[in-house]
Amino acid sequence: MGLVRGSQWVVWGGLAVLLYAGLANHGRDVKVALARLDGPDVRATLAGPDAAPAGSDLSAARLDPDVRDAGPVEKIALAKPEIDVTPLKAADECVLAQDCVDQYLWLVYERAPKMDTIKVKERIKVTVKTKAKTRTVMKTVTKLVDEDFTWKDPKAAQKAGMSSKDYVIGGMDRGFKARLYRLFRALDDAGLAPGMTSGFRDDYRQSIASGNKAATDSSYHGGSRRGGYGHGLAADVVSVKGATRSERWLSTEILWKWIDAHGNEFGIGRPYL
């Protein structure tokens, strides 16, 4: 993740590409980062899925750039979780009531499947024939497999001695949450069914994150070098609309296009690689 300096600080994502680019990685979250201005106004910057389109994109996160294909890729069947895409309801006074904002964001978080697609290398025996001789050699193949990271936030919350809601939502910057709330309400009203797969992350939670990611203490999700709890300025966002993962990937792409077109209205946008 790089940082660009100008009249404002802009966080450039690489996850969800990790907000990042890989449209091929359908499950990756899309990262939202808050940029601080020199003036009193605070602007949030939304990074694409880890691989970006991500960080990545219009939808999914990018695969770990350090992993090189060592052979053929075997695709594994994707899970098909049941997801409620009914627009979430919240009173307009939420802009003034922090508990209401937090509850709405928690519902957006809860309804998103915590699934990702990662590369796993495996050594297999292959029989080859050369010059009329047959021999067995070892070959490395790369598989694309589903990773269910539902357990990671609860584990980090337990380690921190708090509930999952207080950890994931409570650890984010208050102003950032207000902007996310307004953005998510608009996305819900537009029928885009936003879901959040990650909010606050402390150093421990960052250490167990997979794929392309910031250093353990440097994540804008809330790393200790960024201020820690209460200062999280990033969230991974996807669309949960669709019965299959491929359909949700396409929905996420549409969601990101909408954010590109309307993000300035909410002080939120995403950086481009």
mmCIF file of C-alpha atoms in Angstrom:
data_model
loop_
_atom_site.group_PDB
_atom_site.id
_atom_site.type_symbol
_atom_site.label_atom_id
_atom_site.label_comp_id
_atom_site.label_asym_id
_atom_site.label_seq_id
_atom_site.Cartn_x
_atom_site.Cartn_y
_atom_site.Cartn_z
ATOM 1 C CA MET A 1 0.000 0.000 0.000
ATOM 2 C CA GLY A 2 1.452 3.338 -0.968
ATOM 3 C CA LEU A 3 0.788 6.827 0.221
ATOM 4 C CA VAL A 4 0.573 9.823 -2.073
ATOM 5 C CA ARG A 5 0.947 13.286 -0.718
ATOM 6 C CA GLY A 6 -0.546 16.460 -2.119
ATOM 7 C CA SER A 7 -3.121 18.846 -0.750
ATOM 8 C CA GLN A 8 -4.332 15.820 1.109
ATOM 9 C CA TRP A 9 -3.190 12.370 2.153
ATOM 10 C CA VAL A 10 -4.537 9.661 -0.063
ATOM 11 C CA VAL A 11 -4.332 6.002 0.822
ATOM 12 C CA TRP A 12 -3.712 3.805 -2.164
ATOM 13 C CA GLY A 13 -4.983 0.310 -1.684
ATOM 14 C CA GLY A 14 -3.779 -2.836 -2.885
ATOM 15 C CA LEU A 15 -6.297 -5.343 -1.376
ATOM 16 C CA ALA A 16 -9.953 -5.661 -1.986
ATOM 17 C CA VAL A 17 -7.168 -5.167 -4.606
ATOM 18 C CA LEU A 18 -6.385 -6.311 -1.319
ATOM 19 C CA LEU A 19 -8.961 -4.020 -2.566
ATOM 20 C CA TYR A 20 -7.076 -4.620 -5.781
ATOM 21 C CA ALA A 21 -7.178 -5.354 -8.914
ATOM 22 C CA GLY A 22 -7.921 -8.770 -9.616
ATOM 23 C CA LEU A 23 -11.281 -9.036 -11.147
ATOM 24 C CA ALA A 24 -10.536 -12.729 -11.332
ATOM 25 C CA ASN A 25 -10.613 -13.017 -7.589
ATOM 26 C CA HIS A 26 -14.320 -12.841 -7.004
ATOM 27 C CA GLY A 27 -14.311 -12.919 -3.256
ATOM 28 C CA ARG A 28 -11.970 -10.175 -2.382
ATOM 29 C CA ASP A 29 -13.103 -7.318 -0.298
ATOM 30 C CA VAL A 30 -12.946 -3.757 -1.370
ATOM 31 C CA LYS A 31 -11.004 -1.476 0.856
ATOM 32 C CA VAL A 32 -12.208 1.898 2.026
ATOM 33 C CA ALA A 33 -9.552 4.270 3.315
ATOM 34 C CA LEU A 34 -9.996 7.638 4.926
ATOM 35 C CA ALA A 35 -7.744 10.443 3.765
ATOM 36 C CA ARG A 36 -7.017 13.303 6.095
ATOM 37 C CA LEU A 37 -6.993 16.840 4.729
ATOM 38 C CA ASP A 38 -4.901 19.662 6.112
ATOM 39 C CA GLY A 39 -8.112 21.637 6.680
ATOM 40 C CA PRO A 40 -11.053 20.799 8.941
ATOM 41 C CA ASP A 41 -12.778 18.714 6.305
ATOM 42 C CA VAL A 42 -12.032 15.022 6.391
ATOM 43 C CA ARG A 43 -12.183 13.025 3.186
ATOM 44 C CA ALA A 44 -12.464 9.267 2.971
ATOM 45 C CA THR A 45 -10.822 7.399 0.187
ATOM 46 C CA LEU A 46 -12.109 4.098 -0.993
ATOM 47 C CA ALA A 47 -9.645 1.609 -2.333
ATOM 48 C CA GLY A 48 -10.743 -1.110 -4.650
ATOM 49 C CA PRO A 49 -10.751 -4.848 -3.853
ATOM 50 C CA ASP A 50 -7.404 -6.354 -2.833
ATOM 51 C CA ALA A 51 -6.234 -6.685 -6.223
ATOM 52 C CA ALA A 52 -7.984 -3.668 -7.054
ATOM 53 C CA PRO A 53 -9.888 -3.174 -9.783
ATOM 54 C CA ALA A 54 -8.790 -6.497 -4.588
ATOM 55 C CA GLY A 55 -7.532 -3.477 -3.691
ATOM 56 C CA SER A 56 -8.782 -3.473 -7.034
ATOM 57 C CA ASP A 57 -11.593 -2.626 -8.801
ATOM 58 C CA LEU A 58 -14.814 -2.935 -9.313
ATOM 59 C CA SER A 59 -15.115 -5.900 -7.258
ATOM 60 C CA ALA A 60 -12.709 -8.404 -5.995
ATOM 61 C CA ALA A 61 -9.369 -8.388 -4.300
ATOM 62 C CA ARG A 62 -6.062 -9.141 -5.874
ATOM 63 C CA LEU A 63 -4.222 -12.343 -5.248
ATOM 64 C CA ASP A 64 -0.973 -12.279 -3.370
ATOM 65 C CA PRO A 65 1.492 -10.713 -5.845
ATOM 66 C CA ASP A 66 4.350 -12.611 -4.268
ATOM 67 C CA VAL A 67 2.890 -15.931 -5.325
ATOM 68 C CA ARG A 68 3.974 -17.036 -8.764
ATOM 69 C CA ASP A 69 2.174 -19.607 -10.814
ATOM 70 C CA ALA A 70 4.255 -22.736 -10.764
ATOM 71 C CA GLY A 71 2.043 -24.820 -12.942
ATOM 72 C CA PRO A 72 -1.536 -25.511 -13.908
ATOM 73 C CA VAL A 73 -4.296 -24.023 -11.809
ATOM 74 C CA GLU A 74 -7.061 -26.230 -10.508
ATOM 75 C CA LYS A 75 -10.280 -24.422 -9.684
ATOM 76 C CA ILE A 76 -12.255 -25.531 -6.670
ATOM 77 C CA ALA A 77 -16.037 -25.323 -6.501
ATOM 78 C CA LEU A 78 -17.277 -22.180 -4.772
ATOM 79 C CA ALA A 79 -19.664 -22.159 -1.864
ATOM 80 C CA LYS A 80 -23.158 -20.698 -2.270
ATOM 81 C CA PRO A 81 -24.177 -19.136 1.054
ATOM 82 C CA GLU A 82 -27.687 -17.813 1.531
ATOM 83 C CA ILE A 83 -27.586 -14.041 1.795
ATOM 84 C CA ASP A 84 -30.334 -11.604 2.748
ATOM 85 C CA VAL A 85 -30.134 -8.639 0.385
ATOM 86 C CA THR A 86 -33.185 -6.868 1.758
ATOM 87 C CA PRO A 87 -32.338 -3.159 2.169
ATOM 88 C CA LEU A 88 -31.414 -2.435 5.767
ATOM 89 C CA LYS A 89 -33.515 0.111 7.612
ATOM 90 C CA ALA A 90 -32.177 2.884 9.799
ATOM 91 C CA ALA A 91 -33.672 6.142 10.964
ATOM 92 C CA ASP A 92 -32.398 9.374 9.437
ATOM 93 C CA GLU A 93 -31.492 10.589 12.922
ATOM 94 C CA CYS A 94 -28.647 8.074 12.796
ATOM 95 C CA VAL A 95 -26.456 10.917 11.598
ATOM 96 C CA LEU A 96 -26.765 12.268 15.136
ATOM 97 C CA ALA A 97 -26.984 9.018 17.109
ATOM 98 C CA GLN A 98 -23.720 7.063 17.191
ATOM 99 C CA ASP A 99 -25.365 3.902 18.514
ATOM 100 C CA CYS A 100 -27.738 3.896 15.546
ATOM 101 C CA VAL A 101 -24.879 4.391 13.083
ATOM 102 C CA ASP A 102 -22.889 1.602 14.714
ATOM 103 C CA GLN A 103 -25.856 -0.785 14.637
ATOM 104 C CA TYR A 104 -26.483 -0.118 10.945
ATOM 105 C CA LEU A 105 -22.830 -0.669 10.052
ATOM 106 C CA TRP A 106 -22.844 -3.865 12.096
ATOM 107 C CA LEU A 107 -25.816 -5.184 10.105
ATOM 108 C CA VAL A 108 -23.997 -4.361 6.860
ATOM 109 C CA TYR A 109 -20.985 -6.248 8.210
ATOM 110 C CA GLU A 110 -22.979 -9.254 9.439
ATOM 111 C CA ARG A 111 -24.708 -9.928 6.141
ATOM 112 C CA ALA A 112 -21.511 -10.163 4.093
ATOM 113 C CA PRO A 113 -19.979 -13.640 3.607
ATOM 114 C CA LYS A 114 -16.438 -13.685 4.953
ATOM 115 C CA MET A 115 -15.004 -15.643 2.053
ATOM 116 C CA ASP A 116 -11.935 -15.139 -0.093
ATOM 117 C CA THR A 117 -10.128 -17.002 -2.847
ATOM 118 C CA ILE A 118 -6.480 -17.798 -2.247
ATOM 119 C CA LYS A 119 -3.700 -19.659 -4.030
ATOM 120 C CA VAL A 120 -2.458 -22.879 -2.498
ATOM 121 C CA LYS A 121 0.592 -24.678 -3.867
ATOM 122 C CA GLU A 122 0.679 -28.458 -3.841
ATOM 123 C CA ARG A 123 3.393 -30.916 -4.826
ATOM 124 C CA ILE A 124 2.134 -33.848 -6.874
ATOM 125 C CA LYS A 125 3.714 -36.823 -8.614
ATOM 126 C CA VAL A 126 3.550 -36.814 -12.391
ATOM 127 C CA THR A 127 4.574 -39.582 -14.765
ATOM 128 C CA VAL A 128 6.455 -38.343 -17.826
ATOM 129 C CA LYS A 129 7.871 -40.170 -20.800
ATOM 130 C CA THR A 130 11.141 -39.075 -22.388
ATOM 131 C CA LYS A 131 13.216 -40.965 -24.937
ATOM 132 C CA ALA A 132 11.117 -44.063 -24.535
ATOM 133 C CA LYS A 133 11.665 -44.013 -20.788
ATOM 134 C CA THR A 134 8.988 -43.428 -18.200
ATOM 135 C CA ARG A 135 9.791 -41.765 -14.919
ATOM 136 C CA THR A 136 7.982 -40.079 -12.078
ATOM 137 C CA VAL A 137 8.751 -36.477 -11.190
ATOM 138 C CA MET A 138 7.421 -34.003 -8.649
ATOM 139 C CA LYS A 139 5.508 -31.041 -9.988
ATOM 140 C CA THR A 140 4.065 -27.993 -8.261
ATOM 141 C CA VAL A 141 0.492 -27.040 -9.101
ATOM 142 C CA THR A 142 -1.432 -24.041 -7.850
ATOM 143 C CA LYS A 143 -5.021 -24.420 -6.737
ATOM 144 C CA LEU A 144 -7.558 -21.673 -6.219
ATOM 145 C CA VAL A 145 -9.406 -22.514 -3.032
ATOM 146 C CA ASP A 146 -11.963 -20.810 -0.866
ATOM 147 C CA GLU A 147 -10.810 -19.408 2.447
ATOM 148 C CA ASP A 148 -13.435 -18.817 5.094
ATOM 149 C CA PHE A 149 -12.079 -16.077 7.354
ATOM 150 C CA THR A 150 -15.262 -15.700 9.411
ATOM 151 C CA TRP A 151 -13.315 -16.735 12.528
ATOM 152 C CA LYS A 152 -10.636 -14.055 12.326
ATOM 153 C CA ASP A 153 -12.493 -10.982 13.623
ATOM 154 C CA PRO A 154 -14.161 -12.861 16.527
ATOM 155 C CA LYS A 155 -10.774 -14.312 17.467
ATOM 156 C CA ALA A 156 -9.173 -10.864 17.450
ATOM 157 C CA ALA A 157 -12.093 -9.439 19.437
ATOM 158 C CA GLN A 158 -11.772 -12.196 22.041
ATOM 159 C CA LYS A 159 -8.073 -11.525 22.302
ATOM 160 C CA ALA A 160 -8.833 -7.833 22.854
ATOM 161 C CA GLY A 161 -11.453 -8.664 25.494
ATOM 162 C CA MET A 162 -14.493 -7.187 23.746
ATOM 163 C CA SER A 163 -17.502 -8.180 21.672
ATOM 164 C CA SER A 164 -17.131 -8.589 17.914
ATOM 165 C CA LYS A 165 -19.339 -5.556 17.288
ATOM 166 C CA ASP A 166 -17.369 -3.319 19.649
ATOM 167 C CA TYR A 167 -14.175 -4.515 18.007
ATOM 168 C CA VAL A 168 -15.082 -4.356 14.312
ATOM 169 C CA ILE A 169 -17.275 -1.243 14.372
ATOM 170 C CA GLY A 170 -16.190 0.499 17.560
ATOM 171 C CA GLY A 171 -12.563 0.521 16.459
ATOM 172 C CA MET A 172 -13.226 2.706 13.426
ATOM 173 C CA ASP A 173 -12.883 6.491 13.379
ATOM 174 C CA ARG A 174 -16.164 8.192 14.341
ATOM 175 C CA GLY A 175 -16.166 10.606 11.401
ATOM 176 C CA PHE A 176 -15.318 7.822 8.992
ATOM 177 C CA LYS A 177 -18.239 5.755 10.264
ATOM 178 C CA ALA A 178 -20.634 8.641 9.629
ATOM 179 C CA ARG A 179 -19.456 8.844 6.029
ATOM 180 C CA LEU A 180 -19.707 5.088 5.573
ATOM 181 C CA TYR A 181 -23.214 5.167 7.016
ATOM 182 C CA ARG A 182 -24.394 7.756 4.503
ATOM 183 C CA LEU A 183 -22.696 5.922 1.639
ATOM 184 C CA PHE A 184 -24.151 2.533 2.588
ATOM 185 C CA ARG A 185 -27.643 4.016 2.976
ATOM 186 C CA ALA A 186 -27.395 5.419 -0.539
ATOM 187 C CA LEU A 187 -26.102 2.108 -1.903
ATOM 188 C CA ASP A 188 -28.951 0.267 -0.197
ATOM 189 C CA ASP A 189 -31.479 2.731 -1.617
ATOM 190 C CA ALA A 190 -29.978 2.137 -5.069
ATOM 191 C CA GLY A 191 -30.557 -1.602 -4.653
ATOM 192 C CA LEU A 192 -26.836 -2.437 -4.620
ATOM 193 C CA ALA A 193 -26.888 -4.342 -1.302
ATOM 194 C CA PRO A 194 -23.553 -3.295 0.239
ATOM 195 C CA GLY A 195 -21.785 -5.647 2.606
ATOM 196 C CA MET A 196 -18.668 -5.089 4.710
ATOM 197 C CA THR A 197 -16.222 -7.912 5.270
ATOM 198 C CA SER A 198 -13.734 -6.062 7.459
ATOM 199 C CA GLY A 199 -13.705 -2.935 9.592
ATOM 200 C CA PHE A 200 -11.237 -2.257 12.392
ATOM 201 C CA ARG A 201 -8.145 -4.433 12.598
ATOM 202 C CA ASP A 202 -5.496 -4.244 15.276
ATOM 203 C CA ASP A 203 -1.961 -5.544 14.825
ATOM 204 C CA TYR A 204 -2.946 -9.099 15.753
ATOM 205 C CA ARG A 205 -5.835 -9.189 13.294
ATOM 206 C CA GLN A 206 -3.615 -7.783 10.568
ATOM 207 C CA SER A 207 -1.001 -10.431 11.286
ATOM 208 C CA ILE A 208 -3.460 -13.217 10.436
ATOM 209 C CA ALA A 209 -4.832 -11.527 7.316
ATOM 210 C CA SER A 210 -4.084 -13.278 4.026
ATOM 211 C CA GLY A 211 -2.934 -12.069 0.636
ATOM 212 C CA ASN A 212 -1.592 -8.659 -0.310
ATOM 213 C CA LYS A 213 -1.598 -6.577 2.860
ATOM 214 C CA ALA A 214 0.090 -3.772 4.748
ATOM 215 C CA ALA A 215 2.675 -4.362 7.463
ATOM 216 C CA THR A 216 1.213 -5.626 10.734
ATOM 217 C CA ASP A 217 1.383 -2.247 12.503
ATOM 218 C CA SER A 218 0.717 -0.055 9.459
ATOM 219 C CA SER A 219 -2.765 -0.994 8.278
ATOM 220 C CA TYR A 220 -5.216 1.868 7.882
ATOM 221 C CA HIS A 221 -7.772 -0.500 9.360
ATOM 222 C CA GLY A 222 -6.282 0.487 12.715
ATOM 223 C CA GLY A 223 -2.665 -0.574 13.020
ATOM 224 C CA SER A 224 -0.776 0.737 16.056
ATOM 225 C CA ARG A 225 1.293 3.029 13.846
ATOM 226 C CA ARG A 226 -1.942 4.564 12.543
ATOM 227 C CA GLY A 227 -3.423 5.260 15.956
ATOM 228 C CA GLY A 228 -4.909 1.910 16.911
ATOM 229 C CA TYR A 229 -8.411 1.419 18.308
ATOM 230 C CA GLY A 230 -10.821 4.216 17.503
ATOM 231 C CA HIS A 231 -8.742 5.355 14.550
ATOM 232 C CA GLY A 232 -9.550 2.739 11.914
ATOM 233 C CA LEU A 233 -9.850 4.447 8.555
ATOM 234 C CA ALA A 234 -10.499 1.493 6.273
ATOM 235 C CA ALA A 235 -13.232 -1.005 5.528
ATOM 236 C CA ASP A 236 -13.496 -3.800 2.984
ATOM 237 C CA VAL A 237 -16.705 -3.537 0.988
ATOM 238 C CA VAL A 238 -18.519 -5.835 -1.447
ATOM 239 C CA SER A 239 -22.022 -6.284 -2.822
ATOM 240 C CA VAL A 240 -23.966 -9.240 -1.448
ATOM 241 C CA LYS A 241 -26.498 -9.155 -4.266
ATOM 242 C CA GLY A 242 -26.618 -12.412 -6.215
ATOM 243 C CA ALA A 243 -27.286 -16.095 -5.611
ATOM 244 C CA THR A 244 -23.818 -17.224 -6.704
ATOM 245 C CA ARG A 245 -20.346 -15.892 -6.134
ATOM 246 C CA SER A 246 -19.984 -14.973 -9.795
ATOM 247 C CA GLU A 247 -23.196 -12.964 -9.638
ATOM 248 C CA ARG A 248 -22.001 -11.187 -6.493
ATOM 249 C CA TRP A 249 -18.730 -10.389 -8.227
ATOM 250 C CA LEU A 250 -20.632 -8.688 -11.040
ATOM 251 C CA SER A 251 -22.804 -6.867 -8.500
ATOM 252 C CA THR A 252 -19.686 -5.659 -6.720
ATOM 253 C CA GLU A 253 -18.355 -4.310 -9.992
ATOM 254 C CA ILE A 254 -21.567 -2.342 -10.452
ATOM 255 C CA LEU A 255 -21.335 -1.131 -6.852
ATOM 256 C CA TRP A 256 -17.837 0.207 -7.431
ATOM 257 C CA LYS A 257 -18.872 1.971 -10.609
ATOM 258 C CA TRP A 258 -21.613 3.647 -8.609
ATOM 259 C CA ILE A 259 -19.112 4.725 -5.978
ATOM 260 C CA ASP A 260 -16.835 6.114 -8.677
ATOM 261 C CA ALA A 261 -19.726 8.200 -9.995
ATOM 262 C CA HIS A 262 -21.206 9.353 -6.674
ATOM 263 C CA GLY A 263 -18.492 8.974 -4.046
ATOM 264 C CA ASN A 264 -17.654 12.686 -3.976
ATOM 265 C CA GLU A 265 -21.152 13.398 -2.710
ATOM 266 C CA PHE A 266 -20.276 11.517 0.464
ATOM 267 C CA GLY A 267 -16.632 12.523 0.780
ATOM 268 C CA ILE A 268 -15.677 8.970 -0.079
ATOM 269 C CA GLY A 269 -13.908 7.569 -3.098
ATOM 270 C CA ARG A 270 -11.321 5.026 -4.040
ATOM 271 C CA PRO A 271 -7.747 5.530 -5.216
ATOM 272 C CA TYR A 272 -6.589 4.038 -8.457
ATOM 273 C CA LEU A 273 -3.386 2.073 -8.964
#
